[in-house]
CSV table of C-alpha atoms in Angstrom, one decimal:
chain,number,residue,atom,x,y,z
Y,1,MET,CA,302.2,110.8,241.5
Y,2,SER,CA,300.6,110.6,237.6
Y,3,ALA,CA,302.6,109.0,235.3
Y,4,SER,CA,301.2,112.7,233.1
Y,5,ALA,CA,303.7,114.6,236.1
Y,6,THR,CA,307.0,111.8,235.6
Y,7,PRO,CA,308.5,111.6,232.1
Y,8,ARG,CA,309.4,108.5,230.5
Y,9,ALA,CA,311.9,106.7,231.2
Y,10,PHE,CA,312.6,105.4,227.5
Y,11,ASP,CA,309.9,106.0,223.8
Y,12,PRO,CA,307.9,104.1,223.5
Y,13,LYS,CA,308.6,103.8,219.7
Y,14,VAL,CA,312.2,103.0,220.6
Y,15,VAL,CA,311.4,100.1,223.0
Y,16,PHE,CA,308.9,98.9,220.5
Y,17,GLY,CA,311.5,98.3,217.3
Y,18,LEU,CA,313.6,96.7,219.8
Y,19,LEU,CA,311.1,94.1,220.3
Y,20,LEU,CA,310.5,93.2,217.3
Y,21,PHE,CA,313.9,93.4,215.9
Y,22,GLY,CA,314.6,90.8,218.9
Y,23,ALA,CA,311.1,88.6,217.6
Y,24,LEU,CA,312.8,88.7,214.3
Y,25,ALA,CA,316.0,87.9,215.1
Y,26,PHE,CA,314.8,85.2,217.7
Y,27,ILE,CA,312.6,83.6,214.4
Y,28,ALA,CA,315.6,83.6,211.7
Y,29,THR,CA,317.5,82.0,214.8
Y,30,LEU,CA,315.3,79.0,214.9
Y,31,TYR,CA,315.6,78.9,211.2
Y,32,PHE,CA,318.9,78.9,210.4
Y,33,ILE,CA,319.7,76.2,213.2
Y,34,GLY,CA,316.1,73.9,211.7
Y,35,THR,CA,317.9,74.3,208.7
Y,36,GLY,CA,321.8,73.8,208.8
Y,37,GLN,CA,322.7,77.3,207.5
Y,38,THR,CA,324.5,78.5,211.1
Y,39,SER,CA,327.3,75.6,210.3
Y,40,SER,CA,331.0,77.8,209.0
Y,41,SER,CA,331.6,75.2,206.6
Y,42,GLY,CA,328.2,75.1,205.4
Y,43,SER,CA,326.5,73.1,202.7
Y,44,ASN,CA,329.1,74.4,199.4
Y,45,ASN,CA,332.0,71.8,200.9
Y,46,GLY,CA,333.4,70.1,198.0
Y,47,GLY,CA,331.4,68.1,197.4
Y,48,ALA,CA,328.9,66.1,194.6
Y,49,HIS,CA,325.6,67.6,195.2
Y,50,GLY,CA,323.3,70.3,195.1
Y,51,SER,CA,324.6,73.1,196.6
Y,52,GLY,CA,328.1,71.7,196.1
Y,53,LYS,CA,330.5,74.5,193.2
Y,54,GLY,CA,333.3,72.3,192.1
Y,55,LEU,CA,333.6,71.0,189.6
Y,56,ASN,CA,332.3,67.7,191.1
Y,57,GLY,CA,328.4,69.5,191.7
Y,58,TYR,CA,324.9,70.4,190.9
Y,59,ALA,CA,324.8,73.2,192.3
Y,60,ALA,CA,325.0,74.6,187.7
Y,61,ILE,CA,321.6,72.2,186.8
Y,62,ALA,CA,320.2,73.2,190.1
Y,63,GLN,CA,320.3,77.4,189.5
Y,64,LEU,CA,319.2,76.4,185.2
Y,65,LEU,CA,316.4,74.9,186.4
Y,66,GLU,CA,315.6,77.8,188.5
Y,67,GLU,CA,316.3,80.6,185.9
Y,68,GLN,CA,314.1,78.1,183.8
Y,69,GLY,CA,311.4,78.8,186.2
Y,70,HIS,CA,311.4,75.7,187.7
Y,71,ASP,CA,310.3,75.2,191.3
Y,72,VAL,CA,314.1,73.7,192.4
Y,73,SER,CA,315.3,73.1,196.1
Y,74,LEU,CA,318.1,71.4,197.6
Y,75,SER,CA,316.8,69.2,201.3
Y,76,ARG,CA,318.4,68.2,204.3
Y,77,SER,CA,315.5,66.2,205.9
Y,78,GLN,CA,314.8,62.9,204.5
Y,79,GLY,CA,311.4,63.7,204.6
Y,80,ARG,CA,311.7,65.2,201.8
Y,81,LEU,CA,312.8,62.3,199.8
Y,82,LYS,CA,307.6,61.3,199.7
Y,83,ASP,CA,307.2,65.0,198.1
Y,84,GLU,CA,305.6,64.4,194.7
Y,85,ALA,CA,307.8,65.9,193.2
Y,86,LEU,CA,311.2,65.4,190.9
Y,87,LEU,CA,313.6,63.8,193.2
Y,88,ILE,CA,317.3,64.3,192.1
Y,89,LEU,CA,320.0,62.0,193.7
Y,90,THR,CA,323.5,62.5,193.8
Y,91,PRO,CA,324.2,59.6,196.7
Y,92,PRO,CA,328.4,60.2,197.3
Y,93,SER,CA,331.2,56.6,196.5
Y,94,PHE,CA,330.0,55.9,199.8
Y,95,ALA,CA,326.4,55.3,200.2
Y,96,GLU,CA,324.5,52.1,201.2
Y,97,ALA,CA,322.1,50.4,198.1
Y,98,GLU,CA,319.6,49.8,200.5
Y,99,ASP,CA,318.7,53.1,201.3
Y,100,ILE,CA,318.8,54.1,197.6
Y,101,GLN,CA,316.5,51.0,197.1
Y,102,ALA,CA,314.4,52.1,200.5
Y,103,ILE,CA,314.0,55.5,198.4
Y,104,ILE,CA,313.2,54.3,194.3
Y,105,ASP,CA,311.1,51.9,195.5
Y,106,ASP,CA,309.3,54.3,197.8
Y,107,ARG,CA,308.5,56.7,195.4
Y,108,ARG,CA,307.4,54.8,192.2
Y,109,TYR,CA,304.3,56.1,192.5
Y,110,LEU,CA,305.0,59.5,194.3
Y,111,GLY,CA,307.0,61.5,191.9
Y,112,PRO,CA,310.1,61.0,189.2
Y,113,THR,CA,314.0,59.9,190.3
Y,114,ILE,CA,317.0,61.0,188.4
Y,115,VAL,CA,320.2,59.1,190.1
Y,116,VAL,CA,323.2,60.8,188.9
Y,117,LEU,CA,326.3,58.4,190.0
Y,118,PRO,CA,329.4,59.5,191.6
Y,119,LYS,CA,332.6,59.5,189.6
Y,120,TRP,CA,335.3,60.7,190.8
Y,121,PHE,CA,337.7,61.6,193.5
Y,122,ALA,CA,338.1,65.2,194.3
Y,123,ARG,CA,339.0,66.8,197.8
Y,124,GLN,CA,338.5,70.3,198.6
Y,125,VAL,CA,341.1,73.0,197.0
Y,126,GLU,CA,341.9,75.5,200.1
Y,127,PRO,CA,341.8,79.8,199.1
Y,128,THR,CA,345.0,80.3,200.8
Y,129,LEU,CA,346.9,77.5,198.2
Y,130,SER,CA,345.6,79.8,195.5
Y,131,GLY,CA,345.2,83.1,195.2
Y,132,ASP,CA,342.4,82.3,191.9
Y,133,ALA,CA,340.3,79.1,194.7
Y,134,LYS,CA,337.5,80.1,195.4
Y,135,LYS,CA,335.1,78.3,198.6
Y,136,GLY,CA,334.0,74.9,197.2
Y,137,TRP,CA,336.5,74.4,194.2
Y,138,VAL,CA,338.5,70.8,194.4
Y,139,ALA,CA,340.7,68.8,192.7
Y,140,LEU,CA,339.7,66.1,190.6
Y,141,LEU,CA,341.7,62.8,192.0
Y,142,GLY,CA,340.9,59.9,190.0
Y,143,SER,CA,337.6,57.9,189.6
Y,144,ASN,CA,335.9,54.9,190.0
Y,145,PRO,CA,332.6,53.1,189.6
Y,146,PRO,CA,331.5,53.1,193.2
Y,147,GLY,CA,330.4,50.5,195.1
Y,148,TRP,CA,326.6,50.7,196.2
Y,149,VAL,CA,325.4,49.7,191.6
Y,150,GLU,CA,326.3,46.4,192.5
Y,151,GLY,CA,324.3,46.0,195.3
Y,152,LEU,CA,320.9,47.3,193.9
Y,153,GLU,CA,318.5,44.3,193.1
Y,154,GLN,CA,315.6,44.3,190.8
Y,155,PRO,CA,314.4,45.5,188.6
Y,156,LEU,CA,317.5,47.8,189.0
Y,157,ASP,CA,320.0,45.1,188.4
Y,158,ILE,CA,322.8,47.1,186.6
Y,159,ALA,CA,326.5,47.9,186.2
Y,160,ALA,CA,328.6,50.3,185.8
Y,161,THR,CA,332.4,50.5,183.8
Y,162,ILE,CA,334.8,52.7,183.6
Y,163,ALA,CA,336.3,53.3,179.5
Y,164,ASP,CA,339.3,55.2,178.0
Y,165,MET,CA,337.3,57.3,174.7
Y,166,GLN,CA,340.2,59.3,173.7
Y,167,GLY,CA,341.1,60.4,169.9
Y,168,GLN,CA,337.3,59.5,169.3
Y,169,ALA,CA,335.4,62.6,167.9
Y,170,VAL,CA,332.0,61.6,169.7
Y,171,HIS,CA,331.7,60.4,173.1
Y,172,TRP,CA,328.2,60.8,174.0
Y,173,SER,CA,324.5,60.8,171.4
Y,174,GLY,CA,321.1,60.6,172.2
Y,175,LEU,CA,317.6,63.3,172.2
Y,176,GLY,CA,318.9,64.5,169.1
Y,177,SER,CA,322.4,65.7,170.3
Y,178,ALA,CA,325.7,64.2,170.3
Y,179,GLY,CA,328.3,66.1,171.6
Y,180,THR,CA,331.9,65.7,173.6
Y,181,LEU,CA,332.7,64.7,177.4
Y,182,PRO,CA,335.4,67.1,179.3
Y,183,ASP,CA,337.4,64.2,180.2
Y,184,PRO,CA,337.7,61.5,178.0
Y,185,THR,CA,339.7,59.1,179.2
Y,186,GLN,CA,337.1,58.1,182.7
Y,187,VAL,CA,333.9,57.8,181.2
Y,188,MET,CA,331.5,56.1,183.6
Y,189,SER,CA,328.6,53.7,181.5
Y,190,LEU,CA,326.1,51.2,183.1
Y,191,ALA,CA,325.2,47.5,181.9
Y,192,GLY,CA,321.7,45.8,182.6
Y,193,SER,CA,318.6,43.7,180.5
Y,194,ASP,CA,316.3,46.2,182.0
Y,195,PHE,CA,317.0,49.3,181.5
Y,196,GLN,CA,316.6,52.0,178.0
Y,197,ALA,CA,319.3,54.2,177.0
Y,198,LEU,CA,318.7,57.7,176.9
Y,199,VAL,CA,322.0,58.7,175.9
Y,200,SER,CA,325.1,56.5,175.1
Y,201,LYS,CA,328.0,56.1,173.6
Y,202,PRO,CA,328.9,55.7,170.4
Y,203,ASN,CA,329.3,51.7,170.4
Y,204,GLY,CA,325.6,51.7,172.5
Y,205,ASP,CA,327.0,51.0,176.2
Y,206,VAL,CA,323.9,53.3,178.3
Y,207,LEU,CA,325.5,57.0,179.6
Y,208,ILE,CA,321.5,57.7,180.8
Y,209,GLY,CA,318.8,55.1,180.8
Y,210,TYR,CA,315.8,54.6,182.6
Y,211,ILE,CA,314.0,51.6,184.2
Y,212,GLN,CA,311.9,49.3,182.1
Y,213,ASP,CA,309.0,47.7,184.3
Y,214,GLY,CA,306.5,47.4,181.9
Y,215,ALA,CA,305.1,50.0,182.8
Y,216,SER,CA,304.4,52.9,180.5
Y,217,TYR,CA,306.1,56.0,180.5
Y,218,ALA,CA,305.5,58.3,177.5
Y,219,ALA,CA,307.9,61.0,176.9
Y,220,LEU,CA,310.7,58.9,177.5
Y,221,ASP,CA,310.1,55.7,175.3
Y,222,GLU,CA,308.4,58.6,172.9
Y,223,ALA,CA,312.2,60.5,172.7
Y,224,ALA,CA,313.6,56.4,173.7
Y,225,GLY,CA,311.8,55.6,170.1
Y,226,ILE,CA,310.1,52.5,171.2
Y,227,ALA,CA,306.8,54.4,171.9
Y,228,ASP,CA,306.3,53.2,167.7
Y,229,ASN,CA,306.9,49.8,169.1
Y,230,GLN,CA,304.5,49.2,171.5
Y,231,PRO,CA,301.3,47.2,171.3
Y,232,VAL,CA,298.7,49.1,171.2
Y,233,GLN,CA,295.2,48.2,173.2
Y,234,ALA,CA,292.0,49.1,173.7
Y,235,GLU,CA,290.8,51.2,176.2
Y,236,PRO,CA,288.3,49.1,178.8
Y,237,GLU,CA,284.9,51.2,179.8
Y,238,TYR,CA,283.6,51.6,182.6
Y,239,ASP,CA,280.3,52.0,184.3
Y,240,GLU,CA,278.1,55.0,185.7
Y,241,TYR,CA,279.7,53.3,189.0
Y,242,GLY,CA,283.6,53.5,188.1
Y,243,TYR,CA,283.3,49.5,187.4
Y,244,ARG,CA,285.0,47.2,183.8
Y,245,ILE,CA,281.8,46.1,181.6
Y,246,ASP,CA,283.9,43.3,180.7
Y,247,GLY,CA,283.8,41.6,183.7
Y,248,GLU,CA,286.9,41.7,185.0
Y,249,ASP,CA,287.5,42.8,188.7
Y,250,GLU,CA,288.7,46.2,188.4
Y,251,TYR,CA,287.5,49.3,189.4
Y,252,TYR,CA,289.4,52.6,188.4
Y,253,ASP,CA,287.9,56.8,189.5
Y,254,ASP,CA,290.0,59.6,187.9
Y,255,ASP,CA,290.4,61.2,191.2
Y,256,TYR,CA,292.6,58.4,192.9
Y,257,TYR,CA,294.3,56.9,189.6
Y,258,ASN,CA,298.4,57.1,190.9
Y,259,PRO,CA,300.5,55.8,187.9
Y,260,LYS,CA,304.2,54.3,188.4
Y,261,TRP,CA,306.6,57.3,187.5
Y,262,PRO,CA,310.4,56.8,185.8
Y,263,VAL,CA,313.7,55.8,187.6
Y,264,VAL,CA,316.1,57.6,185.4
Y,265,PHE,CA,319.8,56.6,186.1
Y,266,VAL,CA,322.7,58.8,184.8
Y,267,ALA,CA,325.9,56.5,184.8
Y,268,GLU,CA,327.8,60.1,183.5
Y,269,PRO,CA,328.3,62.3,186.0
Y,270,ASP,CA,329.6,64.3,183.2
Y,271,LEU,CA,326.6,65.7,181.9
Y,272,PHE,CA,325.2,66.6,184.6
Y,273,ASN,CA,327.6,68.3,186.9
Y,274,ASN,CA,329.3,71.3,186.8
Y,275,TYR,CA,332.2,70.4,184.5
Y,276,GLY,CA,329.9,68.8,182.0
Y,277,PHE,CA,328.4,72.4,182.3
Y,278,ALA,CA,330.7,74.1,180.2
Y,279,ASP,CA,329.0,73.3,177.4
Y,280,PRO,CA,325.7,74.3,176.5
Y,281,ALA,CA,324.9,71.1,174.5
Y,282,ARG,CA,325.7,68.9,177.7
Y,283,ALA,CA,324.0,71.2,179.7
Y,284,ALA,CA,320.7,71.1,177.3
Y,285,LEU,CA,320.6,67.8,177.0
Y,286,ALA,CA,320.0,67.8,181.0
Y,287,HIS,CA,318.0,69.7,181.0
Y,288,GLU,CA,315.9,67.7,178.1
Y,289,VAL,CA,316.3,64.5,180.5
Y,290,VAL,CA,314.6,66.7,183.3
Y,291,ASP,CA,311.5,67.6,181.3
Y,292,LEU,CA,311.3,64.0,180.1
Y,293,ALA,CA,312.2,62.4,183.2
Y,294,MET,CA,308.3,64.4,184.5
Y,295,ASN,CA,307.6,64.0,181.2
Y,296,TYR,CA,307.3,67.7,180.5
Y,297,GLU,CA,304.9,68.1,183.7
Y,298,ASP,CA,305.6,71.2,186.0
Y,299,LEU,CA,306.7,69.3,189.4
Y,300,PRO,CA,309.1,70.6,192.0
Y,301,VAL,CA,312.4,70.3,191.2
Y,302,VAL,CA,314.3,69.0,194.5
Y,303,PHE,CA,317.9,67.7,195.6
Y,304,ASP,CA,318.1,65.8,198.4
Y,305,LEU,CA,321.6,66.4,200.6
Y,306,THR,CA,320.6,63.8,203.0
Y,307,LEU,CA,323.3,60.8,201.1
Y,308,ASN,CA,325.7,63.1,201.3
Y,309,GLY,CA,325.9,63.8,205.3
Y,310,LEU,CA,324.0,67.1,205.2
Y,311,GLY,CA,320.5,66.4,207.3
Y,312,ALA,CA,319.6,68.2,209.3
Y,313,THR,CA,317.2,68.4,211.7
Y,314,GLN,CA,312.8,69.3,210.8
Y,315,ASN,CA,312.7,73.0,211.4
Y,316,LEU,CA,311.9,74.1,214.4
Y,317,LEU,CA,309.9,77.0,213.4
Y,318,THR,CA,307.9,74.1,211.1
Y,319,LEU,CA,307.5,71.9,214.3
Y,320,ALA,CA,305.6,74.9,215.7
Y,321,ILE,CA,302.8,75.8,213.9
Y,322,THR,CA,302.6,71.1,213.2
Y,323,PRO,CA,300.1,69.6,215.7
Y,324,PRO,CA,300.1,68.6,218.2
Y,325,PHE,CA,302.4,71.8,219.4
Y,326,LEU,CA,300.6,73.9,217.8
Y,327,ALA,CA,297.8,75.0,219.9
Y,328,ALA,CA,301.0,75.8,222.9
Y,329,THR,CA,301.9,78.0,219.8
Y,330,LEU,CA,298.7,80.0,219.4
Y,331,CYS,CA,299.0,80.0,223.6
Y,332,LEU,CA,301.8,81.8,223.6
Y,333,LEU,CA,301.4,84.3,220.4
Y,334,ILE,CA,298.3,85.2,222.5
Y,335,ALA,CA,299.7,85.9,226.1
Y,336,MET,CA,303.0,87.1,225.2
Y,337,ILE,CA,299.9,89.5,223.5
Y,338,VAL,CA,298.3,90.5,226.1
Y,339,ILE,CA,301.7,91.5,227.9
Y,340,ALA,CA,302.7,93.8,224.8
Y,341,TRP,CA,299.6,95.8,225.0
Y,342,ARG,CA,299.6,95.9,228.7
Y,343,ALA,CA,303.2,96.4,228.7
Y,344,PHE,CA,302.6,99.3,226.5
Y,345,ARG,CA,299.3,100.9,228.2
Y,346,ARG,CA,301.9,100.8,231.4
Y,347,PHE,CA,304.3,102.1,230.1
Y,348,GLY,CA,307.0,104.6,231.9
Y,349,PRO,CA,306.8,105.4,236.2
Y,350,ALA,CA,302.9,103.2,237.6
Y,351,ILE,CA,300.3,105.7,238.9
Y,352,ALA,CA,301.0,106.6,243.3
Y,353,GLU,CA,298.2,104.3,244.9
Y,354,GLY,CA,296.8,106.4,248.2
Y,355,ARG,CA,296.2,105.2,251.2
Y,356,SER,CA,293.3,103.1,251.8
Y,357,ILE,CA,292.8,104.3,255.0
Y,358,ALA,CA,294.0,107.9,255.6
Y,359,PHE,CA,295.3,110.1,257.8
Y,360,GLY,CA,293.1,112.6,259.9
Y,361,LYS,CA,290.1,113.2,261.9
Y,362,ALA,CA,288.0,114.3,258.7
Y,363,GLN,CA,288.9,111.2,257.2
Y,364,LEU,CA,288.5,108.8,260.1
Y,365,VAL,CA,285.0,110.5,260.3
Y,366,THR,CA,284.1,109.8,256.7
Y,367,ASN,CA,285.5,105.7,257.2
Y,368,SER,CA,283.1,105.4,260.4
Y,369,ALA,CA,279.8,107.4,258.2
Y,370,GLY,CA,280.2,105.0,255.7
Y,371,PHE,CA,280.2,102.7,257.8
Y,372,ILE,CA,277.1,102.9,259.7
Y,373,GLN,CA,275.2,104.3,256.3
Y,374,ARG,CA,276.2,100.6,254.7
Y,375,SER,CA,275.3,99.1,258.3
Y,376,ARG,CA,271.9,101.2,258.1
Y,377,ARG,CA,271.7,101.6,261.9
Y,378,LEU,CA,271.1,105.5,261.4
Y,379,HIS,CA,268.9,105.5,263.2
Y,380,LEU,CA,271.2,104.8,266.8
Y,381,LEU,CA,272.9,108.0,266.0
Y,382,SER,CA,269.3,110.1,267.1
Y,383,ALA,CA,270.5,109.9,270.7
Y,384,PRO,CA,273.9,111.2,270.7
Y,385,TYR,CA,273.0,113.7,268.0
Y,386,LEU,CA,271.0,115.6,270.1
Y,387,ASP,CA,272.5,114.8,273.5
Y,388,MET,CA,275.3,116.7,271.7
Y,389,THR,CA,273.1,119.5,270.3
Y,390,ARG,CA,271.3,119.9,274.3
Y,391,GLU,CA,274.8,120.6,275.9
Y,392,ARG,CA,276.0,123.3,272.7
Y,393,ILE,CA,272.8,124.6,272.7
Y,394,GLY,CA,272.4,125.1,276.9
Y,395,ARG,CA,276.3,127.2,277.1
Y,396,ALA,CA,275.3,129.0,274.5
Y,397,LEU,CA,272.0,130.5,276.3
Y,398,ALA,CA,274.2,130.2,280.3
Y,399,LEU,CA,271.6,127.0,281.4
Y,400,ARG,CA,273.0,125.4,283.9
Y,401,ASN,CA,271.1,121.7,284.3
Y,402,PRO,CA,269.3,122.5,280.5
Y,403,ASP,CA,266.3,121.0,279.4
Y,404,ASP,CA,263.4,120.7,276.5
Y,405,ASP,CA,261.6,122.9,279.0
Y,406,THR,CA,264.3,125.4,280.5
Y,407,ILE,CA,265.7,125.5,276.3
Y,408,ASP,CA,262.1,126.7,275.3
Y,409,ALA,CA,262.1,129.5,278.1
Y,410,ALA,CA,265.3,130.5,277.4
Y,411,LEU,CA,264.0,130.7,273.3
Y,412,THR,CA,261.7,132.4,274.1
Y,413,LYS,CA,262.8,135.5,276.2
Y,414,ARG,CA,265.6,135.8,273.8
Y,415,PHE,CA,264.3,134.7,270.8
Y,416,PRO,CA,260.7,135.0,270.1
Y,417,GLN,CA,260.2,134.0,266.4
Y,418,ALA,CA,262.9,130.8,267.4
Y,419,PRO,CA,260.9,127.5,266.5
Y,420,SER,CA,260.7,125.3,269.4
Y,421,TYR,CA,263.5,123.4,270.8
Y,422,ARG,CA,261.2,120.5,272.6
Y,423,GLN,CA,259.4,120.1,269.9
Y,424,SER,CA,262.8,119.7,267.5
Y,425,ALA,CA,263.8,117.2,270.4
Y,426,ALA,CA,260.6,115.1,269.9
Y,427,ASN,CA,261.1,115.4,266.3
Y,428,LEU,CA,264.7,113.9,266.4
Y,429,ARG,CA,263.5,110.9,268.1
Y,430,SER,CA,260.5,109.7,266.4
Y,431,ALA,CA,262.2,110.2,262.7
Y,432,ARG,CA,262.7,106.7,261.9
Y,433,THR,CA,264.0,106.7,258.6
Y,434,PRO,CA,267.6,107.8,256.6
Y,435,ASN,CA,266.3,111.1,255.2
Y,436,ASP,CA,263.6,112.4,258.2
Y,437,ILE,CA,266.1,112.2,260.8
Y,438,LEU,CA,268.6,114.4,258.6
Y,439,ARG,CA,265.3,117.0,258.2
Y,440,ALA,CA,265.1,116.9,262.4
Y,441,ALA,CA,269.2,116.3,262.5
Y,442,ALA,CA,269.2,120.0,260.0
Y,443,ALA,CA,266.3,121.7,261.1
Y,444,LEU,CA,268.4,121.4,265.1
Y,445,LYS,CA,271.2,123.2,263.6
Y,446,SER,CA,269.9,125.3,262.2
Y,447,LEU,CA,268.8,126.2,265.3
Y,448,GLU,CA,271.7,126.4,267.4
Y,449,ARG,CA,273.5,128.3,264.6
Y,450,MET,CA,270.8,131.3,264.9
Y,451,ILE,CA,272.3,131.3,268.7
Y,452,THR,CA,275.5,131.1,268.0
Y,453,GLN,CA,275.9,133.8,265.4
């Protein structure tokens, strides 16, 4: 039975489509598991983080930065905390000071960091309680400075306080603009000896500022109005090998020079969160602070979600293409391709295979002849074939005791033109090569056919 004789059970194109859909669905499952998007609640849970869409969330500034052309991402992996990017931390009130301190210290030579302090106590509003409420909306219940601020160490020795600014026309000013806050009764500010203000209250309390640790931050210093007050130092000269000419033990290489990046604290979250983005002036201020922290460089922007309890395990797809698992992944892909190709080549009913040794006398003779030929013992067939031929010719000539002389005498009487049987038999007995044996056997067969016709 051949494959073409039996119709295929399924169309190969349909099966290929099903396999492709299954493979894509499996890859998507791995991706969503790795990114933590398989839960029913999701990251829009009313929290004060980059994906929160409530009043206390920061989804608005993330969307604004993305629309302005920045590469914005929401990170659920602690590995992203060490990316060479602008990291925006939005730790909750219950965060640990040691964790925040460690993140900031590890990033000083990797990229700028913006820390937005939490202030609001919020409760998520269920959509069933109000027809206008949407998923992620919250109700603000009150405010309080985060306790972890006091646990930070030098040069992050700062303190946070909340004051009432109700009745004042201007609540904040800085970076060439001024404005009000959405709730002037609860305004949080910072104080610290090594803290330089970018945005402040009318009384000078800092709303947004950065740490001064002796390093030079060109954009921030200029925005804060202290760039011109810095003493001008002569640039050191270096020789062709990168060493200072004045004899100082210092080596400089442009390829490996890594400057120190700033740490910006946003004490008043209403200047950055969705609540504050109702005012275009506050939205523009937040965008300007982000640009200053990056020194107007085109850096990626990463909103951390791990401090808000939304961390996830490493993406399984990323893990699969990371050494040492990359080798196993490549071997698996190659094996899948080979198996799929073989399956499609054999798709449908398999071709019926015949028996190795078929039934019947003809097949038995063929197999025996093939065995004799491969064993190179063809000359052993001469004598048996000669005896069988003598018996058949003797019966055809009606001889009682056929031998070579008797057969030759009978052939001379009946077939005067027939070749000598004795000579033909002698040729077969003396033949040794396959060609000689076949030639002599064919002569005897021709003589037998002439007698029996």
